[in-house]
Amino acid sequence: MTYATQRTSVPVKVDEDKCIAQKGCTVCVDVCPLDVLAIDMVKGKAFMKYDECWYCLPCETDCPTGAVHVDIPYLLR
Amino acid sequence: MKTIEMETDVLVVGGGTAGPMAAVKAKEKNPKLKVMLLEKANVKRSGAISMGMDGLNNAVIDGHATPEQYTKEITVANDGIVNQKTVYAYASNSFKTIEQLDRWGVKFEKDETGDYAVRKVHHIGTYVLPMPEGHHMKKILYRQLKRARVEVVNRVVGTRILMDSEGKAAGLMGFDCRTGDFVVIRARAVILCCGAAGRLGLPTSGYLFGTYENPTNAGDGYAMAYHAGAELANLECFQINPLIKDYNGPACAYVTGPFGGYTANNRGERFIECDYWSGQMMWEFYQELQGGKGPVFLKLDHLAEETIADIETILHTNERPSRGRFHEGRGTNYRQKMIEMHISEIGFCSGHSASGVWVNERAETTVPGLYAAGDMASVPHNYMLGAFTYGWFAGENAATYVGESAIAAIDPAQIEAERARIAAPLGRTDGIPPSQLEYKLRRMANDYLQPPKVTRKMELGLERFGEIGEDIDHLTAADPHELMRAMEVQHIYDCALMATHASLFRQESRWGLYHYRVDYPERNDDEWFVHCHLRKTADGRMESIRRPVEPYILPLDEDEKTAYQRLRIVKQAATA
Ligand SMILES: Cc1cc2nc3c(=O)[nH]c(=O)nc-3n(C[C@H](O)[C@H](O)[C@H](O)COP(=O)(O)OP(=O)(O)OC[C@H]3O[C@@H](n4cnc5c(N)ncnc54)[C@H](O)[C@@H]3O)c2cc1C
Ligand code: SF4
Ligand code: SF4
């Protein structure tokens, strides 16, 4: 079997100017119930790795710098 | 794949609502015990109350309601198929739980005299206590977990109960969804608090995680209890909710009802007397949609500006705060437009309906050493306060049980079998990704199980599920995260089979839309005034059995019995 990669527009956006993951912050990754956020080790910034979001908002609410913005996933909007 | 072994006295699985309470109360009961709370997410923000709650839906507070009255109302709302003892145990302890939460710092609405400001939403009694400042539930629970010195283990997914040679629960197996390590935890009692089966049907949006329920609740608790040999009750009494279309969360009539909001048809007219969620209410909702008077809406546009502003503050900061964002995107301002509603996908949930792992009034399942509480345990309409109250029962009773019971030998073969089952998707380089299998499975659940239930359709559903079952042996996972989805989809598969099996077994219609069978459209008390339980037989088959309804401790009079069958407004007068 072979696999295709399908592009999806993810609902969570991280403002890289505000994100301080390079200083060791992982708050959004820690609190996300679905475990869909991750830190890009090269950039030192958080990002949405899996398009599996409950649009519940802990990531946005708990981020210490206000870097996270959650949109309603496109299919529901 | 490394194996990590741990040991504790009481193991609580699921750190959402019931779980933290169970863990704290087990520790308070016997501080010498080791108590571990295991969570597949992170207890700081896990479960249905991740962002708080906007109210208690079933507060039984002296001066407003009595445990007797509440028990009767839930009996009627469930068409009589209720173990009243379990509901009464909740109702009698409901206020004690509220006081405990209040002392811990949860804020409830009070009137000028300091009395709880309870509101009427149900058909008969008054039980809804608003929590406009209920955002911080999880923080408050976390503080209590620390204070009680509960050992918290995050990001470990439970997959099977460990059993000893005498058939008692002896721990749990699972894996770490970050590292993929296999985890074996030995325990002397296990409390399952894994929430509803919220990923059974597919939301109409097609988005797998656009569910009503918190999607980490994939039915794991139901599947684990089933494979441990526990009996499950009333699974055919599905959870189906009236929700904001597409957004798929509550709109929410419980909050807005006391302010004057109501459910309306496309003419803006009220068609049900009561917005409290029940099978009968969903039946009327469905009739309105089918009868050409849909869509159905939540109507607020007639309310005063200050009222609407209050409603916005509550609904857009609490529980599902993103609903404000959704309405904004659609241009729905409560002042001008009604909110379009729809019927949700199917699921199992006792918190809202009655489908759960059978428990008695002590939160014991039919398996010794195995307890269950919250949405996955069979006490009907238990909601958040019921999850806390039964979590409390489970924690205390498990702590007592641990003092009296020893674990017999454990057959290592079950551990090796589970290790191999978990390792399999990671080991396959070729096969089906979990997201595709899950999409297909849940779409079939919609096609064949969404009420009205048709015998022939459900039989076909079993055929399709059988084919998908064979595909499980071809699941692949690219990383530990995908492994989590691969194991969850197997829980969903078990739930789909259980839902079909249970629905075919009960040959009558009951609970309004929840179990409306086209081939048996009438309620048949002569033959089916029983609980239907489902369990796994020793040789691995799925079996349904009838269990008599326990004698009522609070008999109903004739008028009460039919109260929930009269929800439709008889002559629709034009509403003011
Ligand atoms: C959107 C919404 C609104 C609601 N509104 C209200 C309301 O206003 N008032 C009210 O009284 N009730 C309300 N309820 C119901 C109430 O929230 C629930 O009844 C209650 O919170 C259920 O508690 P629980 O402990 O059973 O489940 P949860 O709190 O969901 O906890 C279950 C936990 O188990 C974890 N878990 C699941 N599987 C595993 C596994 N395999 N291994 C490890 N961990 C696992 C999950 O991650 C989760 O954290 C609402 C529910 C929802 C979804
Ligand atoms: S919480 Fe905010 S600052 Fe921290 S890693 Fe996430 S986005 Fe960056
Ligand atoms: S909204 Fe919820 S599910 Fe989505 S990324 Fe944020 S915390 Fe995770």
Short mmCIF file of C-alpha atoms in Angstrom, two decimals, chain A residues 20-64:
data_model
loop_
_atom_site.label_atom_id
_atom_site.label_comp_id
_atom_site.label_asym_id
_atom_site.label_seq_id
_atom_site.Cartn_x
_atom_site.Cartn_y
_atom_site.Cartn_z
CA ILE A 20 8.66 31.69 23.81
CA ALA A 21 9.05 27.95 23.33
CA GLN A 22 12.75 28.51 22.65
CA LYS A 23 13.01 29.57 26.31
CA GLY A 24 11.53 26.27 27.42
CA CYS A 25 7.80 27.00 27.47
CA THR A 26 5.58 24.00 26.63
CA VAL A 27 2.34 25.09 28.30
CA CYS A 28 0.03 24.70 25.29
CA VAL A 29 1.51 21.30 24.44
CA ASP A 30 1.07 20.20 28.05
CA VAL A 31 -2.55 21.21 28.47
CA CYS A 32 -4.02 20.16 25.10
CA PRO A 33 -6.40 17.27 25.83
CA LEU A 34 -6.06 15.89 22.31
CA ASP A 35 -2.24 16.12 22.37
CA VAL A 36 -2.16 17.70 18.92
CA LEU A 37 0.34 20.53 19.53
CA ALA A 38 4.12 20.17 19.45
CA ILE A 39 7.28 22.25 19.53
CA ASP A 40 9.25 22.61 16.33
CA MET A 41 12.74 21.94 17.69
CA VAL A 42 14.51 23.73 14.84
CA LYS A 43 12.46 26.93 15.08
CA GLY A 44 11.84 26.72 18.81
CA LYS A 45 8.15 27.48 18.27
CA ALA A 46 4.88 25.68 19.02
CA PHE A 47 2.70 24.46 16.16
CA MET A 48 -0.33 22.29 15.46
CA LYS A 49 0.94 18.91 14.40
CA TYR A 50 -2.32 16.96 14.02
CA ASP A 51 -5.65 18.26 12.72
CA GLU A 52 -7.65 16.75 15.60
CA CYS A 53 -8.99 19.69 17.57
CA TRP A 54 -11.97 20.00 19.93
CA TYR A 55 -11.81 23.82 19.74
CA CYS A 56 -11.91 23.74 23.53
CA LEU A 57 -9.36 26.60 24.07
CA PRO A 58 -7.05 25.64 27.00
CA CYS A 59 -4.05 26.19 24.71
CA GLU A 60 -5.15 29.75 23.99
CA THR A 61 -6.29 30.55 27.54
CA ASP A 62 -3.20 29.18 29.28
CA CYS A 63 -0.48 30.49 26.91
CA PRO A 64 1.51 33.00 28.98
#
